[in-house]
XYZ file of C-alpha atoms in Angstrom:
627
model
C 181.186 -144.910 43.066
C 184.849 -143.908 42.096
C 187.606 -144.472 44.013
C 189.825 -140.964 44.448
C 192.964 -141.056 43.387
C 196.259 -139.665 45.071
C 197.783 -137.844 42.480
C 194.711 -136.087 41.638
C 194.667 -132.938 43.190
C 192.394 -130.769 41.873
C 188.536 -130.292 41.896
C 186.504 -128.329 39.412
C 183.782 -125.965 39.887
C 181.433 -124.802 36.759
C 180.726 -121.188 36.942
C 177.005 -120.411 36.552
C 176.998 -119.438 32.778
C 179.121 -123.126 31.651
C 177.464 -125.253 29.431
C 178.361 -129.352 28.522
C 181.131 -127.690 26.190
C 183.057 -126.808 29.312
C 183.330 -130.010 30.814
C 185.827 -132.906 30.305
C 185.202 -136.594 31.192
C 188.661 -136.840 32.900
C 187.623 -133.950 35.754
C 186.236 -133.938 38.989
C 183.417 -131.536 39.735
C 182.277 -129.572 42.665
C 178.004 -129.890 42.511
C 175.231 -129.073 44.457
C 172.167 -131.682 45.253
C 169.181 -130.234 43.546
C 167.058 -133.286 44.205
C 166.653 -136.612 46.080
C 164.760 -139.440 44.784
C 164.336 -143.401 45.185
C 166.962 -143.973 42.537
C 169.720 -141.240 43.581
C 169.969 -137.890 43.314
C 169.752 -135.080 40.752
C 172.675 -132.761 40.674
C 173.705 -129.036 39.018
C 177.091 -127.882 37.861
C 175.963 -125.131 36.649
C 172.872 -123.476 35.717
C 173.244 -124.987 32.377
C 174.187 -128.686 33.437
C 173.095 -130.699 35.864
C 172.853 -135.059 35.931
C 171.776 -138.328 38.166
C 173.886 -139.696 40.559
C 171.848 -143.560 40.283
C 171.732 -145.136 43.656
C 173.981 -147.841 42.905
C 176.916 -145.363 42.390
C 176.008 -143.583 45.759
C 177.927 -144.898 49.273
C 176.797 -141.036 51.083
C 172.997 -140.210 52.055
C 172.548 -136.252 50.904
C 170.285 -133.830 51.315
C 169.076 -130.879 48.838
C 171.541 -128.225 48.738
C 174.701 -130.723 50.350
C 177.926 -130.244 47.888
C 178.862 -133.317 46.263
C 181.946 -134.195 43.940
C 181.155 -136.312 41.172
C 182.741 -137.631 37.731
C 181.292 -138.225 34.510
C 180.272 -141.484 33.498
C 178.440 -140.620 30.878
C 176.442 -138.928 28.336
C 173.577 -140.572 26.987
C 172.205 -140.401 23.124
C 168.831 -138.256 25.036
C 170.861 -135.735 26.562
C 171.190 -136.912 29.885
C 174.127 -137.234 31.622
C 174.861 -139.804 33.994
C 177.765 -139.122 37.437
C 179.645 -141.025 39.619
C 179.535 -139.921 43.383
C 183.856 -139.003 43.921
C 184.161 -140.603 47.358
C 186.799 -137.577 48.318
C 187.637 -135.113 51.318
C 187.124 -131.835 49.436
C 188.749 -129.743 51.563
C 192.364 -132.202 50.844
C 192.367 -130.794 47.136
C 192.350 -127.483 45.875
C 189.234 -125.947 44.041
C 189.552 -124.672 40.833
C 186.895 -122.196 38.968
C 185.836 -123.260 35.410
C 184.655 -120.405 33.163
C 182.940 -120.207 29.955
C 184.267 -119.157 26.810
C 182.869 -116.423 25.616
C 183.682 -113.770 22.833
C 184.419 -110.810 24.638
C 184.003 -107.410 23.682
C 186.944 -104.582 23.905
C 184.897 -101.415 25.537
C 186.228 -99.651 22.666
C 184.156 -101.444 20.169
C 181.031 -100.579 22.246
C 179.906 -98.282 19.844
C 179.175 -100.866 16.852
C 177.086 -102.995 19.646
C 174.349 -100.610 20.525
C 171.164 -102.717 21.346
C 173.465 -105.943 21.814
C 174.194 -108.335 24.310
C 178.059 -108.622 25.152
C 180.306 -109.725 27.384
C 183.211 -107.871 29.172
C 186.540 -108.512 31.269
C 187.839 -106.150 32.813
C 188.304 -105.063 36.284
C 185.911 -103.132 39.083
C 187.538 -99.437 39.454
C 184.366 -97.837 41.130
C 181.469 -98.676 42.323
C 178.805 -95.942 42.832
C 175.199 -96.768 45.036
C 172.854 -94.727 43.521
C 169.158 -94.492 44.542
C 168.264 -96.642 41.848
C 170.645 -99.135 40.340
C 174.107 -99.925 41.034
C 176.579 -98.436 39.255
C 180.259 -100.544 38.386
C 182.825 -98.817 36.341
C 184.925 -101.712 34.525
C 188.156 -101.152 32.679
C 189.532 -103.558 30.427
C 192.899 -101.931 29.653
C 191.644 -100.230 26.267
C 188.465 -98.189 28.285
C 186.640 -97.683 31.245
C 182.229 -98.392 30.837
C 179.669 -97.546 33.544
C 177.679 -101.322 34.154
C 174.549 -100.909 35.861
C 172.745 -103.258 37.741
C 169.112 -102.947 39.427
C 167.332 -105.259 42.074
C 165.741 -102.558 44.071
C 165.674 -98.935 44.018
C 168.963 -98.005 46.301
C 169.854 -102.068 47.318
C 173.196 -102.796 46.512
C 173.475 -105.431 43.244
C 176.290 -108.230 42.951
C 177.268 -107.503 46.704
C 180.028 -110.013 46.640
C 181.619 -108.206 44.080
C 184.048 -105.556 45.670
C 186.434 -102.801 44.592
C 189.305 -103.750 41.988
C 187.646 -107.470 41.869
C 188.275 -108.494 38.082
C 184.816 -109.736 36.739
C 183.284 -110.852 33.555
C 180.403 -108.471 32.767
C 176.990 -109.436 30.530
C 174.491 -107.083 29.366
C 173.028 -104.784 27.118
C 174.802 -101.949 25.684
C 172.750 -98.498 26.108
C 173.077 -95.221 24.878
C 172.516 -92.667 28.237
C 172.696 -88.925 26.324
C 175.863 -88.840 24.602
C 177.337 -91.762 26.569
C 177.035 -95.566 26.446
C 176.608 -97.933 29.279
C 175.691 -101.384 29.857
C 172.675 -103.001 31.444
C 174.049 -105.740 32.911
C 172.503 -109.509 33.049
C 175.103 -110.998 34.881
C 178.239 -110.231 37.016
C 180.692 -112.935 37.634
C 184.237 -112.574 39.727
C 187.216 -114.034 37.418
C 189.335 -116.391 40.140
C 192.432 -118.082 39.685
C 194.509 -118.331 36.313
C 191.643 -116.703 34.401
C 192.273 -113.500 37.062
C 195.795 -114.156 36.568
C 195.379 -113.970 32.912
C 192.965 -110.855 32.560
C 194.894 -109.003 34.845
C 198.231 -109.404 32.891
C 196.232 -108.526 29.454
C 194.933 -104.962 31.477
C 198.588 -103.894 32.651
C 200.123 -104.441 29.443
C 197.322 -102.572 28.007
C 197.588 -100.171 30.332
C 201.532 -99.775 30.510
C 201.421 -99.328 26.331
C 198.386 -96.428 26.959
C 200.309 -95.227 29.759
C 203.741 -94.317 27.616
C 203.660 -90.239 27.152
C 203.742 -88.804 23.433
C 207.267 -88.272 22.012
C 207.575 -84.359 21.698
C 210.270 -82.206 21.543
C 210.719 -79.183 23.887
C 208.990 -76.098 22.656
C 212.182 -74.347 22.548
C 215.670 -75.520 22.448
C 217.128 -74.575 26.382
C 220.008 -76.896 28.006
C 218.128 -75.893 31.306
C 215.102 -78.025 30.187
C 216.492 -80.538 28.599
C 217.757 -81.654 31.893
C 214.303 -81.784 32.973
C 212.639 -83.453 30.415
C 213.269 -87.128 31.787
C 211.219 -86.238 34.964
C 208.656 -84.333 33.087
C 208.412 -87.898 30.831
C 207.823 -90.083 34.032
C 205.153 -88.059 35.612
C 203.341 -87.594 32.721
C 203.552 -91.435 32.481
C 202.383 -91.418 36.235
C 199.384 -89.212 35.294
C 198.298 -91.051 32.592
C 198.129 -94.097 34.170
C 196.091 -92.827 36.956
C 193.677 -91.555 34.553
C 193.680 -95.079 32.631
C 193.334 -96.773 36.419
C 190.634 -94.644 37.058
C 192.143 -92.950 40.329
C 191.156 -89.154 40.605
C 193.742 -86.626 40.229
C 193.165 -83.332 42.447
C 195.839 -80.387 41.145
C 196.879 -78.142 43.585
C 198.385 -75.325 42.423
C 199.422 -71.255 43.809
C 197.047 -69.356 42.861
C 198.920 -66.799 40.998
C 200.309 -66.220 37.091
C 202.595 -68.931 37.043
C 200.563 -71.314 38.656
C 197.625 -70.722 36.391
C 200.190 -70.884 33.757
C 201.044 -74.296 35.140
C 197.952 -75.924 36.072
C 195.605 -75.132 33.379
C 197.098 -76.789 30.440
C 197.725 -80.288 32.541
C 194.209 -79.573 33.410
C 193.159 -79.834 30.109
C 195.569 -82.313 28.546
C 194.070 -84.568 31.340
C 190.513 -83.580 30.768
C 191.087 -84.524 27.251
C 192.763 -87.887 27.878
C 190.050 -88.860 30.477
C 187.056 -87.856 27.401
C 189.231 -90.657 25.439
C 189.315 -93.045 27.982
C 185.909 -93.075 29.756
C 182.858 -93.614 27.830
C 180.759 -91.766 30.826
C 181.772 -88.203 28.705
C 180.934 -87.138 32.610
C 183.755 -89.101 33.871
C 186.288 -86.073 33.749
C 183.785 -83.748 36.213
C 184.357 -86.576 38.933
C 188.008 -87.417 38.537
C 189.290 -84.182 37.750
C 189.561 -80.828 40.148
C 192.060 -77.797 40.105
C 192.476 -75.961 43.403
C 194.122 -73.138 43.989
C 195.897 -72.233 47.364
C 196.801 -68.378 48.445
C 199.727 -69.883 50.482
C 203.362 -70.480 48.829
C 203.197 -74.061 50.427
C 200.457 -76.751 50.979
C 198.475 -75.516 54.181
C 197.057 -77.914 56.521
C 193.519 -76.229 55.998
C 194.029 -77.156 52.487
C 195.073 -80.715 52.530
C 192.856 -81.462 55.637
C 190.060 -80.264 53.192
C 191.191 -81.866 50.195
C 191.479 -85.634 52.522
C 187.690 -84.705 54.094
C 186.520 -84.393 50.680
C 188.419 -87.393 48.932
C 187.440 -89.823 51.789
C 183.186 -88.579 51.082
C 183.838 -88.928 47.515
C 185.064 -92.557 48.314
C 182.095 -92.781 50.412
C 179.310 -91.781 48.438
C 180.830 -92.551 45.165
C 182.839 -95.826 45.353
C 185.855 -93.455 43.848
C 189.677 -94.315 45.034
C 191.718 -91.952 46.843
C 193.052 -89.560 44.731
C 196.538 -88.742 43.512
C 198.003 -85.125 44.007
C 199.975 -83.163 41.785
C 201.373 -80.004 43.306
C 202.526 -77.455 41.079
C 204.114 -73.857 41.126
C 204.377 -75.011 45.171
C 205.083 -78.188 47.212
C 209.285 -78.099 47.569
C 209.561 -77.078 50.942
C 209.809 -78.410 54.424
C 206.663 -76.097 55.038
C 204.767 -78.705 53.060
C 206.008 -81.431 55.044
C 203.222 -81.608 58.077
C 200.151 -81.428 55.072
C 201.979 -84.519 53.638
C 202.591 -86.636 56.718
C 198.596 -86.522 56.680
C 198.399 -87.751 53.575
C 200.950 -90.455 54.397
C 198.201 -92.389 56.391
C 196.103 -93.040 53.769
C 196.731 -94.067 49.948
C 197.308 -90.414 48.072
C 200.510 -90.472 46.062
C 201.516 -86.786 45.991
C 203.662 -85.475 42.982
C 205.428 -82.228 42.645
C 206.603 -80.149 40.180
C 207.416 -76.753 40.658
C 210.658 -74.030 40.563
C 210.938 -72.429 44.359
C 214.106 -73.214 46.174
C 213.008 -76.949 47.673
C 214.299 -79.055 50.922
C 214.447 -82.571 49.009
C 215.789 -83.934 52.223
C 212.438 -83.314 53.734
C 209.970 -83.652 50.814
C 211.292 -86.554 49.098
C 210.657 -89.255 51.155
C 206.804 -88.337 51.206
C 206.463 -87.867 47.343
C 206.560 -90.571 44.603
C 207.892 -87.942 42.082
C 209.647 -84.647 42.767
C 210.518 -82.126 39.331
C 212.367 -78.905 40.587
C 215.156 -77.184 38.150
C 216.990 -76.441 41.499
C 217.649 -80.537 41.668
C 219.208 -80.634 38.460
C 221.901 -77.149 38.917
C 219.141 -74.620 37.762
C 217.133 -72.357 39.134
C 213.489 -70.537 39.285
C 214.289 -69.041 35.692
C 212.849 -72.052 34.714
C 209.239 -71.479 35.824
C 206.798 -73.908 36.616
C 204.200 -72.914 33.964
C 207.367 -73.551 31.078
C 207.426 -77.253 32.484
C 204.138 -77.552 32.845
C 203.169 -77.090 29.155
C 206.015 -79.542 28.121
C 204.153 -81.986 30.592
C 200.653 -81.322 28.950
C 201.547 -81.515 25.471
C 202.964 -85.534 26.457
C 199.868 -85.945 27.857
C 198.078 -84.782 25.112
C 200.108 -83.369 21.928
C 197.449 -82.029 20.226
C 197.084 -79.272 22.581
C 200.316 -77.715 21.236
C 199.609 -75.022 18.995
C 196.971 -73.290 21.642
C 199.690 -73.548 24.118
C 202.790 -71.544 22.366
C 202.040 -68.609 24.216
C 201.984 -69.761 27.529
C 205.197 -70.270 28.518
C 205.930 -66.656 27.436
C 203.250 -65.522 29.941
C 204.076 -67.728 32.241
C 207.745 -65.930 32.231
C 206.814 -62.841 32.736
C 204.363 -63.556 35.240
C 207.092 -64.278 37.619
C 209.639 -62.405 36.099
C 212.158 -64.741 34.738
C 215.642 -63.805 33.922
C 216.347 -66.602 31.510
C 218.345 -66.265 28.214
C 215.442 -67.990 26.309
C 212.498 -65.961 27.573
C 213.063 -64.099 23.850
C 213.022 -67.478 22.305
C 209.601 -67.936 24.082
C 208.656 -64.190 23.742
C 208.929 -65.080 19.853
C 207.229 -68.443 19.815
C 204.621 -66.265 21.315
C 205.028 -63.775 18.295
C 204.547 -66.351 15.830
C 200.999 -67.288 17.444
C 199.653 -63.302 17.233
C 200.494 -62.783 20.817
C 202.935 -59.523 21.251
C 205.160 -58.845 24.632
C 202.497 -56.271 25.765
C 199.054 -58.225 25.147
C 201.198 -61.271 27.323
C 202.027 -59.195 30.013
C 198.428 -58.237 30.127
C 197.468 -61.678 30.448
C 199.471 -61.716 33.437
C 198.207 -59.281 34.897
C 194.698 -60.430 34.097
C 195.231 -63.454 35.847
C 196.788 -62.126 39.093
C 193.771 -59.862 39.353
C 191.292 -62.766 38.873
C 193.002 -65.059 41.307
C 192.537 -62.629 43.691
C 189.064 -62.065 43.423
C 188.509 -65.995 42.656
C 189.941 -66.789 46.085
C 189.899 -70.804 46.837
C 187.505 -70.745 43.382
C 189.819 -72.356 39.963
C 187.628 -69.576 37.812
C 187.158 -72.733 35.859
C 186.329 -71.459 31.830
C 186.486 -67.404 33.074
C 190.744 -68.382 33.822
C 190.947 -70.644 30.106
C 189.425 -67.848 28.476
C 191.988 -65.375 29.827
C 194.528 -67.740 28.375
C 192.814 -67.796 25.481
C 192.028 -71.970 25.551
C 188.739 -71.492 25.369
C 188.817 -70.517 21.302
C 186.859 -67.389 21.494
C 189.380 -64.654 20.567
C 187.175 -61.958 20.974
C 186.003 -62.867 24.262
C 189.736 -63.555 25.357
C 190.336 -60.053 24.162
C 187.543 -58.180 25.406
C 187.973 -60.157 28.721
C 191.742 -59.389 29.268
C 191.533 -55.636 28.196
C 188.688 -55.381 30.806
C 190.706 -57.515 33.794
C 194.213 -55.862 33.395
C 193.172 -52.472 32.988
C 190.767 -52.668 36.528
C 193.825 -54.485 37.919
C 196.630 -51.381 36.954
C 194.224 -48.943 37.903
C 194.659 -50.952 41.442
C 197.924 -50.870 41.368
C 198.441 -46.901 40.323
C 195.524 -45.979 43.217
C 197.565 -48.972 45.736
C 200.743 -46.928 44.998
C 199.283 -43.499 45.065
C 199.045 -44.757 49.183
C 201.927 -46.161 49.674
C 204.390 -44.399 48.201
C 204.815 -41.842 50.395
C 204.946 -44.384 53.846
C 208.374 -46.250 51.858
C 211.286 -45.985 54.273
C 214.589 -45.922 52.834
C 217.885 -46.539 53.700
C 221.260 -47.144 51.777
C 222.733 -50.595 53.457
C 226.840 -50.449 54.187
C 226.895 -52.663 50.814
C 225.878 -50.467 48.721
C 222.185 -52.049 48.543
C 219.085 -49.371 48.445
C 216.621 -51.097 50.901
C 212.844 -49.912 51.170
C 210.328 -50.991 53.711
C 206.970 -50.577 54.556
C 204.487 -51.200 56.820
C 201.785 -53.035 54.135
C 199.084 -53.529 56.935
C 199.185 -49.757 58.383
C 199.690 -48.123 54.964
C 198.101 -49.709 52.097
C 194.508 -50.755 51.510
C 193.565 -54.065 53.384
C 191.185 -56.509 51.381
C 191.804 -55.200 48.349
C 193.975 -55.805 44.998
C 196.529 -55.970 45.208
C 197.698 -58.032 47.557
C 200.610 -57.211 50.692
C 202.902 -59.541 48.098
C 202.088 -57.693 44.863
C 201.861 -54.185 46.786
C 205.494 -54.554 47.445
C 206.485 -56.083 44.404
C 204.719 -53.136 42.545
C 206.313 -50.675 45.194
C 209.654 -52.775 44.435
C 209.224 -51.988 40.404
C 208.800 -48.195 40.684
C 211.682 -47.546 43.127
C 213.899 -50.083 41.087
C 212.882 -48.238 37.575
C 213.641 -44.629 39.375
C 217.135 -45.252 40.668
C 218.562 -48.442 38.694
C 220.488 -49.681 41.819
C 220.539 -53.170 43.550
C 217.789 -53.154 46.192
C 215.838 -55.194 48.016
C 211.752 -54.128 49.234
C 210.579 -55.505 52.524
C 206.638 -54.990 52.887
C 205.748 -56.064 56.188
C 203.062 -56.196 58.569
C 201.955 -57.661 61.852
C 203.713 -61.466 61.086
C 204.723 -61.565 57.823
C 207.357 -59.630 55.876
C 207.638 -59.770 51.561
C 211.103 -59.960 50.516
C 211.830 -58.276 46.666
C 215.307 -57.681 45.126
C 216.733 -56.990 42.071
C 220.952 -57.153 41.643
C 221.451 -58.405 44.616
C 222.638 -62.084 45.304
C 220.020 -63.378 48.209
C 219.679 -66.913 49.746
C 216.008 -65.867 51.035
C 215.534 -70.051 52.732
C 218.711 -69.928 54.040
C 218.190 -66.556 55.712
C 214.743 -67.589 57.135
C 216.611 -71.376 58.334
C 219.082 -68.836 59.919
C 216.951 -66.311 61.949
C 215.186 -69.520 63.205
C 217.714 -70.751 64.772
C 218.993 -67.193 66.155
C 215.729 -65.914 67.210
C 214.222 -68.575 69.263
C 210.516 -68.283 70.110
C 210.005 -65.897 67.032
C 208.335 -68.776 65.054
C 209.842 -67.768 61.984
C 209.258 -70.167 58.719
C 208.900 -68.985 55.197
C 210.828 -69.148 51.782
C 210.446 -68.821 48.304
C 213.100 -68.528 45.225
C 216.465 -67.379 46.748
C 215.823 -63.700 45.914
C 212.032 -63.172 46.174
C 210.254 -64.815 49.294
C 208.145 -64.098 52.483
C 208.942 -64.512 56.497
C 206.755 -65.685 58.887
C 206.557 -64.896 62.963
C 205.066 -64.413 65.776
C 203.789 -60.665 66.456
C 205.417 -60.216 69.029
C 208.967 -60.663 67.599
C 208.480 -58.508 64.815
C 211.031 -55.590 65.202
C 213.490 -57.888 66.442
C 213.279 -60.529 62.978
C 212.989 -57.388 60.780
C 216.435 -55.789 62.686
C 217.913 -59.249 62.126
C 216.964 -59.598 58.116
C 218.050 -56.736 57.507
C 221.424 -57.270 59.463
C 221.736 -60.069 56.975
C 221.108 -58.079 53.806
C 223.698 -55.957 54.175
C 225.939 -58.592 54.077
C 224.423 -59.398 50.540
C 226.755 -59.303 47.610
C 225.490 -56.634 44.452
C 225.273 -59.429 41.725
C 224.005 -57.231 38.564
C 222.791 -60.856 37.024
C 220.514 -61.625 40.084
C 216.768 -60.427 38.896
C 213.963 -60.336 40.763
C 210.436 -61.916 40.684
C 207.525 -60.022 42.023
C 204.775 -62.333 41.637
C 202.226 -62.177 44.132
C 203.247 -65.291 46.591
């Protein structure tokens, strides 16, 4: 029996797969009594190694299955190797986890080992309980592989292992359709140094995947350039959700602009996740767009979006997602949707160009983008940042995306010196002012009709990201002429109902009553009725005016040359009207009011008490996008 020493702290423990390579004649080992017999007792340090304790090196009695710490004494010319019972109170040192050393595989090589067995570290991002085998998704830092692992059909394989554990995965690699997976053998948690170790090797990996592409604006604008530094980090933010295999769930208004916005970071993302995940599925799980008819993040909307995320974490081992809000998410209106994401771990991210409330927002977001923060304004629209942000997720995107920005534009009307810049980037790509403006228009009509659906490849074809021109053609001729034959038939109602009155100011203001005399239901909506009402009176007289359409609790707010501070109005009347429950917002000249029904004559006397204290500000535009 030996003696234990003081100074020697430590006690080893062979993991399952070590063989006699792994072990050194100056350790202590952690073993478990296989067998008792007359002359001592038999035990394994692994599944590989195992040796006799003789009876005359044994002070303890044990039993099958007792731990035991031994040393090596030695290792006999046969292959046996004889131990030394450790005479040592195990739970006075620490234990430390040996592992074998094997040649492992990067999950990017996977496709050269089809039919082979290899071996994998990585960590545990999801794991999925199907009704047949169990499903781990490991990521090494260069790729993320579905490992599957059968005992019984629907019972839970490896249940020690849990989510994020780092592990060292065995098996065979398997071609499943067009993907690869592996059939695993064996599934071993990584403790200790070794965890220590993998886990640095992943986040470096990860951080050097994570760093955006290096691209230059689209166009050369002071306004973005400001902008471009936040753009940078949350693309960096995106893409190393993607590589950590967290879902991302884009929210987005469900208009021109936002399309504009959300479809190419849709993509760019779609494509980075196909180059990450060798499940080519992967992207249909991590990856949703969801529109929302509000101009701010409703509860229904988030309360659905944290129901659904929580099942998917249920049923499919998936994290929590992150959130990127775009074309919407600035405002203290978003705020109560985001304390209820607070509670639970779903980093929310916005970029977008209304008029925001950082004080209120900020503190609930991990990254806020907003032209307002940086001494712009909504000229900048969310769909021009957006493409910036997709082509640094994904550069080679770019030359299908020239045109958006233009569209984008003139969706919501942006006054900006560079929209002809865009306007001729667009040019240069075979897309003229008129065949954008009917993309616009084709996309306003769809959204409408599409509801809470994204239109999924019906909206990329409208763009024309889909690569069938004639279909794109066909398909926008069709959707903008049905939606300005609404429009001429929505104003063919209304016209006539338009109230009008010239403000002390100067200021031509027109209301109507939306609800009582335009068509309910249909397209276009109260918020593009007015803005189309807005247009025609605007393009008759060529004054500064401002359009209210209103109806029961809501009033749309247009103007054009006239300098408006819509939020502040709205934070105004609040305060002067209690009991009204007035809320709303928008850009500072375009926007919508919210109240109670009841209060309606006396917050549409009040707004327009405040117009007509409005300066005329001939470079004030409007934006009649359908909020």
């Amino acid at each position: 029996m030996t003696t234990a020493d003081d100074e020697t702290d430590i006690i080893y423990r062979l993991a399952d797969d070590c063989t006699r390579d792994d072990l050194d004649f100056d350790r202590w080992y952690l073993g478990t009594v296989n067998g008792v017999v007359d002359y001592g007792v038999f035990v394994d340090l692994s599944d590989a190694v195992s040796g006799l304790v003789h009876s005359s090196n044994l002070e303890n009695d044990y039993d099958v299955g007792d731990e035991i710490v031994v040393a090596i004494e030695e290792e006999r010319q046969n292959g046996d190797i004889a131990l030394d019972e450790v005479a040592v109170e195990t739970q006075q040192h620490r234990i430390e986890e040996v592992y074998h050393d094997f040649d492992i595989t990067s999950i990017t090589d996977l496709t050269g080992y089809v039919g082979e067995t290899v071996h994998l570290q990585g960590q545990v991002i999801q794991i999925k309980q199907t009704d047949g085998p169990t499903i781990f998704h490991v990521n090494d830092g260069n790729g993320i592989i579905p490992c599957t692992a059968f005992v019984d059909p629907g019972v839970r394989a490896y249940p020690e292992i849990e989510l994020d554990a780092y592990v060292r995965a065995t098996g065979t690699v398997e071609r499943r359709d067009e993907s690869l997976q592996v059939e695993l053998t064996d599934l071993t948690i990584i403790r200790d140094e070794k965890q220590s170790a993998v886990a640095d090797r992943i986040n470096a990996a990860i951080s050097e995947t994570a760093e955006p592409a290096d691209v230059d604006p689209l166009i050369d604008w002071d306004a973005l350039d400001k902008i471009y530094p936040d753009l940078h980090e949350v693309a960096q933010m995106l893409r190393r959700s993607v590589l950590e295999g967290r879902p991302i769930r884009i929210r987005h208004h469900a208009d021109g602009d936002g399309m504009c916005a959300s479809v190419p970071v849709y993509q760019a993302l779609r494509s980075f996740i196909n180059s990450y995940h060798l499940d080519e599925d992967a992207h249909q799980h991590l990856l949703r767009r969801l529109p929302s008819k509000a101009p701010f993040y409703e509860m229904e909307d988030s309360t659905r979006d944290l129901s659904h995320a929580l099942e998917d974490r249920q049923r499919h081992g998936q994290k929590l997602p992150l959130l990127l809000m775009l074309d919407n998410g600035s405002t203290e209106e978003d705020t109560p949707a985001y304390e209820t994401l607070r509670h639970y771990d779903v980093p929310i991210i916005v970029v977008d160009h209304h008029h925001p409330d950082p004080d209120a927002v900020d503190p609930l977001l991990e990254a806020h983008v907003n032209p307002y923060l940086h001494g712009e304004d909504y000229r900048v629209t969310t769909g021009m940042m957006s493409v910036e942000l997709a082509r640094m997720i994904d550069p080679s995107l770019t030359e299908n995306l020239e045109h958006i920005p233009a569209v984008a534009g003139l969706a919501d009307r942006s006054s900006a010196e560079t929209m002809n810049d865009y306007l001729s980037l667009a040019a240069d790509a075979g897309y003229e002012k008129a065949t954008l403006e009917n993309i616009g228009e084709a996309l306003d009509y769809a959204a409408h009709w599409l509801r809470y659906n994204d239109g999924g490849y019906l909206i990329e074809d409208v763009l024309n990201l889909s690569g069938n021109d004639k279909q794109h053609q066909e398909l926008v001729s069709l959707l903008s002429d049905q939606a300005q034959k609404a429009v001429n038939e929505q104003l063919d109602v209304a016209l006539s109902h338009v109230e009008h009155q010239t403000l002390p100011n100067g200021i031509d203001l027109y209301q109507i009553d939306v609800d009582e005399y335009a068509r309910r239901f249909e397209y276009p909506a109260p918020g593009k009725t007015t803005g189309a009402i807005h247009d025609q009176k605007v393009k008759e007289n060529d004054t500064p005016a401002i359009t209210i359409g209103y109806g029961p609790d809501f009033a749309v707010l247009r103007s054009d040359g006239v300098r408006l501070d819509i939020p502040t109005m709205v934070a105004e009347l609040n305060e002067e009207i209690p009991g009204a429950g007035i809320s709303g917002g928008g850009h500072l000249v375009v926007g919508s009011v919210k109240f109670v029904e009841g209060r309606r004559d006396e917050v549409l006397s009040a707004l327009v008490e405040k117009m007509a204290d409005a300066e005329i500000d001939e470079q004030v535009g409007s934006t009649t996008s359908a909020m």
